[in-house]
Amino acid sequence: MGGGTTSRKFHVLSRAGPGPKDKFLPQGRPGSEIRVFETQGGPPVPMCSTSMTFTINTNYKALCVEKSGGRVEYYGVPCGSNGDQIMWLKARAIDLRVSVSPADCHWDWTKHAERAFYGGFCGIAPTVPGGSALPTRCTPAHCQAQ
């Protein structure tokens, strides 16, 4: 791995129960560890897995958050010829405005008319406010530091 890269371990604290959204959740079990790589001056670089999540902070009202800001969780998968880039497919608002319903605050960017703005493309972060915090690359498992 190149200079300027460090890794951190994070503990998985909880996981939603079984259900239709389960296939978009990270594969870690509560109490297990996941490793995230960070580069200086950019978003963290997660380990590639079949399903990755990342939470951004945004103040963009169309994402169901308050004007003062809130969290939106994005769900992505590896993409690209080497499988080391990320395509953000879906999202859900975590911190909802009082006036919105949770049912209206989850999205599938692959079917959205403004996909580039809200979800980006393979290896390209969305341009929605806060979207630049989303990682665009992941570290393949065979490159994981021990």
XYZ file of N, CA, C and O in Angstrom:
584
model
N 0.841 -1.168 0.000
C 0.000 0.000 0.000
C 0.885 1.229 0.000
O 1.925 1.243 0.623
N 0.457 2.288 -0.672
C 1.242 3.501 -0.802
C 1.335 4.285 0.477
O 0.594 4.062 1.415
N 2.240 5.258 0.506
C 2.390 6.098 1.673
C 1.142 6.923 1.918
O 0.353 7.175 1.033
N 0.976 7.346 3.134
C -0.179 8.163 3.481
C -1.442 7.369 3.732
O -2.508 7.924 3.824
N -1.335 6.044 3.845
C -2.507 5.217 4.100
C -2.361 4.567 5.461
O -1.323 4.010 5.780
N -3.388 4.653 6.264
C -3.406 3.995 7.562
C -4.662 3.139 7.619
O -5.563 3.298 6.815
N -4.710 2.237 8.561
C -5.927 1.449 8.717
C -6.405 1.554 10.146
O -5.640 1.776 11.068
N -7.702 1.413 10.299
C -8.340 1.442 11.605
C -9.315 0.302 11.682
O -9.955 -0.025 10.696
N -9.456 -0.272 12.856
C -10.474 -1.295 13.059
C -11.681 -0.638 13.722
O -11.540 0.203 14.593
N -12.856 -1.039 13.284
C -14.095 -0.582 13.883
C -14.866 -1.797 14.353
O -14.829 -2.844 13.718
N -15.584 -1.672 15.453
C -16.413 -2.753 15.957
C -17.829 -2.546 15.463
O -18.355 -1.440 15.501
N -18.461 -3.617 14.982
C -19.852 -3.568 14.571
C -20.673 -3.619 15.848
O -20.583 -4.575 16.621
N -21.455 -2.560 16.094
C -22.208 -2.476 17.338
C -23.585 -3.120 17.237
O -24.073 -3.717 18.180
N -24.246 -2.956 16.109
C -25.576 -3.538 15.970
C -25.851 -3.796 14.502
O -25.144 -3.321 13.629
N -26.911 -4.525 14.272
C -27.299 -4.859 12.917
C -28.812 -4.992 12.909
O -29.399 -5.558 13.817
N -29.445 -4.463 11.885
C -30.896 -4.558 11.786
C -31.307 -6.018 11.684
O -30.557 -6.856 11.206
N -32.518 -6.308 12.114
C -33.043 -7.665 12.033
C -33.285 -8.079 10.602
O -33.168 -7.283 9.675
N -33.634 -9.342 10.385
C -33.858 -9.827 9.031
C -34.988 -9.063 8.354
O -35.925 -8.619 9.006
N -34.872 -8.913 7.085
C -35.902 -8.211 6.332
C -35.397 -7.898 4.949
O -34.271 -8.234 4.591
N -36.218 -7.219 4.148
C -35.836 -6.963 2.769
C -34.591 -6.100 2.633
O -33.865 -6.216 1.669
N -34.320 -5.232 3.596
C -33.147 -4.374 3.501
C -31.875 -5.107 3.900
O -30.784 -4.624 3.686
N -32.004 -6.297 4.498
C -30.873 -7.037 5.019
C -29.791 -7.263 3.975
O -28.612 -7.233 4.286
N -30.161 -7.453 2.709
C -29.158 -7.730 1.694
C -28.279 -6.524 1.398
O -27.255 -6.657 0.765
N -28.656 -5.344 1.879
C -27.857 -4.148 1.633
C -27.038 -3.734 2.847
O -26.361 -2.730 2.823
N -27.093 -4.520 3.917
C -26.347 -4.192 5.122
C -24.968 -4.823 5.084
O -24.747 -5.831 4.414
N -24.010 -4.254 5.823
C -22.685 -4.865 5.865
C -22.770 -6.256 6.478
O -23.687 -6.553 7.223
N -21.795 -7.085 6.165
C -21.851 -8.468 6.588
C -21.311 -8.708 7.999
O -21.293 -9.833 8.448
N -20.859 -7.663 8.690
C -20.325 -7.842 10.036
C -21.405 -8.216 11.038
O -22.541 -7.785 10.946
N -21.044 -9.060 12.007
C -21.951 -9.408 13.089
C -21.664 -8.474 14.254
O -20.546 -8.005 14.403
N -22.669 -8.215 15.119
C -22.370 -7.420 16.315
C -21.195 -8.045 17.062
O -21.125 -9.252 17.231
N -20.267 -7.214 17.445
C -19.072 -7.674 18.154
C -17.915 -8.020 17.236
O -16.797 -8.186 17.687
N -18.168 -8.139 15.929
C -17.083 -8.445 15.003
C -16.366 -7.154 14.629
O -16.819 -6.064 14.953
N -15.240 -7.288 13.964
C -14.476 -6.122 13.557
C -14.475 -5.996 12.048
O -14.484 -7.003 11.335
N -14.492 -4.759 11.571
C -14.265 -4.500 10.158
C -13.071 -3.564 10.083
O -12.815 -2.806 11.003
N -12.321 -3.624 9.005
C -11.138 -2.776 8.855
C -11.432 -1.751 7.769
O -11.946 -2.073 6.713
N -11.135 -0.513 8.071
C -11.330 0.577 7.125
C -9.986 1.252 6.920
O -9.283 1.548 7.882
N -9.615 1.462 5.671
C -8.365 2.142 5.354
C -8.656 3.610 5.099
O -9.680 3.952 4.521
N -7.776 4.473 5.548
C -7.955 5.902 5.369
C -6.776 6.464 4.598
O -5.651 6.040 4.790
N -7.066 7.435 3.750
C -6.002 8.144 3.062
C -6.000 9.568 3.576
O -7.038 10.108 3.930
N -4.837 10.170 3.639
C -4.759 11.536 4.123
C -5.468 12.460 3.140
O -5.272 12.362 1.932
N -6.304 13.341 3.653
C -6.960 14.340 2.826
C -8.170 13.853 2.060
O -8.659 14.541 1.188
N -8.690 12.680 2.338
C -9.854 12.183 1.618
C -10.696 11.295 2.504
O -10.373 11.059 3.659
N -11.811 10.809 1.942
C -12.654 9.923 2.746
C -11.948 8.606 3.025
O -11.004 8.238 2.321
N -12.404 7.868 4.060
C -11.814 6.567 4.350
C -11.969 5.627 3.154
O -12.890 5.771 2.364
N -11.071 4.673 3.041
C -11.144 3.669 1.981
C -11.519 2.348 2.655
O -10.683 1.718 3.308
N -12.787 1.918 2.528
C -13.211 0.683 3.200
C -12.677 -0.559 2.493
O -12.253 -0.502 1.337
N -12.712 -1.678 3.180
C -12.410 -2.958 2.559
C -13.553 -3.280 1.604
O -14.717 -3.050 1.927
N -13.236 -3.793 0.440
C -14.268 -4.188 -0.514
C -15.050 -5.373 0.064
O -14.468 -6.291 0.634
N -16.344 -5.318 -0.051
C -17.198 -6.451 0.315
C -18.428 -6.391 -0.579
O -18.651 -5.391 -1.268
N -19.202 -7.441 -0.563
C -20.357 -7.503 -1.460
C -21.376 -6.414 -1.164
O -22.197 -6.093 -2.007
N -21.330 -5.853 0.017
C -22.236 -4.777 0.392
C -21.512 -3.850 1.360
O -20.976 -4.303 2.364
N -21.459 -2.563 1.049
C -20.777 -1.591 1.898
C -21.741 -0.478 2.270
O -22.604 -0.103 1.467
N -21.604 0.044 3.470
C -22.420 1.184 3.895
C -21.501 2.300 4.334
O -20.385 2.063 4.808
N -21.996 3.513 4.183
C -21.251 4.680 4.615
C -22.267 5.776 4.919
O -23.240 5.936 4.184
N -22.065 6.499 5.986
C -22.993 7.548 6.394
C -22.383 8.912 6.130
O -21.233 9.164 6.503
N -23.158 9.761 5.476
C -22.720 11.136 5.231
C -23.573 12.081 6.055
O -24.667 11.732 6.509
N -23.075 13.282 6.240
C -23.849 14.374 6.818
C -24.189 15.325 5.683
O -23.329 15.640 4.862
N -25.434 15.741 5.639
C -25.872 16.656 4.590
C -26.941 17.589 5.147
O -27.579 17.282 6.152
N -27.114 18.709 4.481
C -28.203 19.622 4.834
C -29.163 19.761 3.652
O -29.944 20.692 3.594
N -29.090 18.831 2.714
C -29.897 18.900 1.510
C -31.312 18.394 1.802
O -31.517 17.204 2.066
N -32.275 19.296 1.748
C -33.647 19.024 2.166
C -34.288 17.843 1.424
O -35.063 17.087 2.004
N -33.971 17.654 0.153
C -34.568 16.565 -0.624
C -34.183 15.189 -0.079
O -34.828 14.190 -0.408
N -33.159 15.127 0.768
C -32.770 13.865 1.399
C -33.428 13.696 2.768
O -32.969 12.910 3.594
N -34.522 14.421 2.995
C -35.376 14.272 4.183
C -34.757 14.735 5.495
O -35.247 14.389 6.559
N -33.678 15.489 5.458
C -33.046 15.956 6.686
C -33.430 17.416 6.951
O -33.900 18.116 6.056
N -33.206 17.842 8.167
C -33.458 19.233 8.549
C -32.485 20.161 7.828
O -31.401 19.733 7.412
N -32.853 21.432 7.721
C -31.982 22.437 7.118
C -30.643 22.530 7.855
O -29.612 22.814 7.259
N -30.668 22.239 9.153
C -29.448 22.286 9.958
C -28.542 21.076 9.714
O -27.404 21.055 10.154
N -29.057 20.071 9.021
C -28.255 18.902 8.668
C -28.738 17.625 9.319
O -29.505 17.636 10.268
N -28.273 16.520 8.759
C -28.622 15.203 9.274
C -27.838 14.136 8.540
O -27.100 14.411 7.591
N -28.020 12.898 8.999
C -27.267 11.783 8.445
C -28.084 11.009 7.413
O -29.283 10.802 7.587
N -27.392 10.572 6.355
C -27.983 9.717 5.327
C -27.020 8.556 5.113
O -25.824 8.756 4.919
N -27.543 7.335 5.181
C -26.724 6.145 5.002
C -26.830 5.670 3.557
O -27.921 5.478 3.037
N -25.668 5.490 2.935
C -25.577 5.018 1.549
C -25.156 3.550 1.539
O -24.389 3.116 2.398
N -25.660 2.807 0.558
C -25.340 1.388 0.367
C -24.674 1.234 -0.993
O -25.204 1.706 -1.987
N -23.522 0.589 -1.030
C -22.806 0.439 -2.290
C -22.219 -0.932 -2.481
O -22.202 -1.765 -1.566
N -21.730 -1.147 -3.695
C -21.098 -2.411 -4.067
C -19.803 -2.120 -4.825
O -19.665 -1.055 -5.424
N -18.863 -3.072 -4.824
C -17.651 -2.886 -5.619
C -17.993 -2.879 -7.111
O -18.942 -3.532 -7.554
N -17.207 -2.140 -7.876
C -17.392 -2.080 -9.323
C -16.042 -1.800 -9.963
O -15.039 -1.687 -9.273
N -16.025 -1.662 -11.270
C -14.794 -1.388 -12.000
C -14.084 -2.671 -12.402
O -14.379 -3.752 -11.886
N -13.154 -2.547 -13.297
C -12.475 -3.722 -13.842
C -11.686 -4.495 -12.792
O -11.529 -5.705 -12.898
N -11.198 -3.819 -11.762
C -10.454 -4.496 -10.689
C -11.300 -4.716 -9.441
O -10.805 -5.234 -8.446
N -12.549 -4.275 -9.474
C -13.416 -4.424 -8.306
C -12.982 -3.591 -7.124
O -13.322 -3.898 -5.988
N -12.222 -2.507 -7.385
C -11.721 -1.682 -6.278
C -12.326 -0.281 -6.270
O -11.815 0.620 -5.616
N -13.409 -0.112 -6.998
C -14.153 1.143 -6.963
C -15.517 0.860 -6.349
O -15.913 -0.303 -6.215
N -16.233 1.919 -5.990
C -17.539 1.749 -5.350
C -18.616 2.432 -6.175
O -18.432 3.559 -6.640
N -19.747 1.740 -6.325
C -20.935 2.328 -6.922
C -21.991 2.391 -5.814
O -22.322 1.377 -5.199
N -22.465 3.609 -5.537
C -23.466 3.825 -4.497
C -24.849 3.634 -5.107
O -25.256 4.379 -5.985
N -25.553 2.595 -4.662
C -26.814 2.186 -5.279
C -28.061 2.715 -4.587
O -29.055 2.994 -5.240
N -28.030 2.776 -3.269
C -29.222 3.117 -2.487
C -28.836 4.002 -1.312
O -27.671 4.090 -0.953
N -29.848 4.616 -0.722
C -29.620 5.418 0.481
C -30.900 5.477 1.300
O -31.998 5.235 0.779
N -30.727 5.824 2.574
C -31.881 6.070 3.449
C -31.498 7.157 4.433
O -30.357 7.227 4.903
N -32.453 8.022 4.719
C -32.221 9.074 5.704
C -32.282 8.467 7.104
O -33.153 7.645 7.387
N -31.367 8.877 7.948
C -31.357 8.421 9.339
C -32.026 9.476 10.225
O -32.868 9.163 11.052
N -31.626 10.735 10.053
C -32.170 11.842 10.853
C -33.239 12.539 10.019
O -32.937 13.393 9.192
N -34.488 12.162 10.231
C -35.593 12.668 9.414
C -36.119 14.011 9.907
O -36.176 14.257 11.114
N -36.522 14.846 8.931
C -37.280 16.052 9.271
C -38.596 15.617 9.888
O -39.131 14.552 9.555
N -39.147 16.438 10.740
C -40.404 16.129 11.412
C -41.531 15.916 10.408
O -42.390 15.062 10.593
N -41.520 16.633 9.311
C -42.640 16.630 8.369
C -42.616 15.497 7.335
O -43.462 15.460 6.460
N -41.671 14.551 7.427
C -41.593 13.508 6.408
C -41.795 12.119 7.013
O -41.567 11.902 8.201
N -42.213 11.203 6.169
C -42.434 9.818 6.579
C -41.200 8.985 6.227
O -40.623 9.155 5.145
N -40.812 8.050 7.099
C -39.689 7.172 6.775
C -39.892 6.440 5.434
O -38.930 6.190 4.710
N -41.120 6.137 5.090
C -41.402 5.434 3.830
C -41.002 6.261 2.613
O -40.740 5.712 1.540
N -40.944 7.582 2.774
C -40.576 8.470 1.665
C -39.096 8.815 1.644
O -38.666 9.604 0.801
N -38.326 8.232 2.559
C -36.943 8.671 2.725
C -35.920 7.569 2.532
O -34.927 7.457 3.248
N -36.180 6.710 1.555
C -35.177 5.747 1.097
C -35.276 5.705 -0.422
O -36.344 5.886 -1.001
N -34.110 5.513 -1.071
C -34.047 5.689 -2.518
C -33.196 4.613 -3.167
O -32.214 4.144 -2.588
N -33.554 4.281 -4.400
C -32.760 3.410 -5.261
C -32.232 4.306 -6.376
O -32.971 4.692 -7.276
N -30.948 4.664 -6.293
C -30.383 5.614 -7.257
C -30.287 5.030 -8.661
O -30.234 5.762 -9.636
N -30.269 3.709 -8.790
C -30.162 3.111 -10.126
C -31.413 3.375 -10.963
O -31.366 3.266 -12.181
N -32.515 3.719 -10.308
C -33.774 3.980 -11.015
C -34.174 5.451 -10.940
O -35.275 5.804 -11.317
N -33.294 6.278 -10.439
C -33.612 7.688 -10.195
C -33.201 8.553 -11.388
O -32.121 8.374 -11.955
N -34.047 9.502 -11.747
C -33.770 10.392 -12.886
C -32.510 11.226 -12.675
O -31.844 11.600 -13.640
N -32.164 11.541 -11.434
C -30.976 12.346 -11.140
C -29.896 11.505 -10.452
O -29.286 11.913 -9.476
N -29.663 10.334 -11.014
C -28.711 9.388 -10.429
C -27.335 9.993 -10.197
O -26.735 9.802 -9.149
N -26.779 10.695 -11.174
C -25.431 11.251 -11.024
C -25.357 12.201 -9.839
O -24.389 12.182 -9.079
N -26.380 13.015 -9.655
C -26.396 13.984 -8.565
C -26.496 13.292 -7.210
O -25.746 13.599 -6.286
N -27.418 12.349 -7.075
C -27.671 11.714 -5.780
C -26.824 10.476 -5.506
O -26.503 10.184 -4.363
N -26.484 9.705 -6.543
C -25.784 8.445 -6.325
C -24.427 8.330 -6.982
O -23.676 7.430 -6.660
N -24.116 9.221 -7.925
C -22.847 9.113 -8.638
C -22.845 7.920 -9.567
O -23.898 7.388 -9.928
N -21.657 7.486 -9.940
C -21.475 6.317 -10.801
C -20.314 5.507 -10.270
O -19.734 5.856 -9.250
N -19.931 4.469 -10.957
C -18.824 3.618 -10.520
C -17.556 4.465 -10.363
O -17.071 5.055 -11.326
N -17.056 4.556 -9.130
C -15.829 5.298 -8.857
C -15.986 6.802 -8.845
O -14.999 7.520 -8.726
N -17.214 7.292 -8.944
C -17.468 8.742 -8.957
C -18.499 9.063 -7.877
O -19.617 8.534 -7.899
N -18.126 9.923 -6.945
C -19.026 10.299 -5.853
C -20.163 11.166 -6.382
O -19.997 11.902 -7.358
N -21.322 11.097 -5.737
C -22.410 11.986 -6.124
C -22.057 13.436 -5.801
O -21.207 13.701 -4.949
N -22.719 14.359 -6.479
C -22.444 15.782 -6.246
C -23.431 16.429 -5.286
O -23.323 17.620 -5.015
N -24.369 15.663 -4.751
C -25.290 16.169 -3.745
C -24.469 16.711 -2.568
O -23.386 16.181 -2.277
N -24.913 17.792 -1.900
C -24.162 18.282 -0.739
C -23.889 17.154 0.273
O -24.802 16.441 0.680
N -22.633 16.974 0.621
C -22.202 15.903 1.521
C -21.707 14.676 0.778
O -21.024 13.829 1.344
N -22.044 14.556 -0.505
C -21.678 13.377 -1.284
C -20.189 13.193 -1.476
O -19.712 12.068 -1.655
N -19.430 14.270 -1.425
C -17.975 14.148 -1.612
C -17.317 13.389 -0.461
O -16.171 12.962 -0.586
N -18.032 13.192 0.646
C -17.498 12.420 1.767
C -17.562 10.914 1.507
O -16.928 10.134 2.219
N -18.329 10.498 0.490
C -18.438 9.074 0.185
C -17.157 8.574 -0.472
O -16.656 9.186 -1.408
N -16.623 7.446 -0.009
C -15.455 6.884 -0.673
C -15.816 6.428 -2.091
O -16.937 6.017 -2.348
N -14.881 6.517 -2.998
C -15.092 6.077 -4.376
C -14.283 4.826 -4.691
O -14.444 4.239 -5.743
N -13.401 4.447 -3.765
C -12.567 3.255 -3.946
C -12.657 2.395 -2.693
O -12.939 2.887 -1.607
N -12.373 1.131 -2.868
C -12.283 0.214 -1.725
C -11.026 -0.630 -1.899
O -10.480 -0.735 -2.991
N -10.567 -1.205 -0.808
C -9.368 -2.018 -0.827
C -9.765 -3.479 -0.955
O -10.477 -3.997 -0.102
N -9.360 -4.142 -2.049
C -9.704 -5.559 -2.215
C -9.200 -6.387 -1.030
O -8.160 -6.082 -0.438
N -9.930 -7.441 -0.701
C -9.601 -8.274 0.470
C -8.182 -8.816 0.385
O -7.518 -8.938 1.412
N -7.689 -9.146 -0.805
C -6.351 -9.713 -0.906
C -5.256 -8.697 -0.568
O -4.104 -9.079 -0.407
N -5.612 -7.410 -0.428
C -4.631 -6.382 -0.072
C -4.711 -5.992 1.402
O -4.010 -5.096 1.836
N -5.586 -6.645 2.156
C -5.799 -6.270 3.554
C -4.528 -6.450 4.366
O -3.860 -7.476 4.292
N -4.188 -5.401 5.146
C -3.030 -5.470 6.052
C -3.361 -6.385 7.210
O -4.485 -6.412 7.689
N -2.412 -7.124 7.649
C -2.647 -8.036 8.778
C -2.214 -7.405 10.071
O -1.306 -6.716 10.193
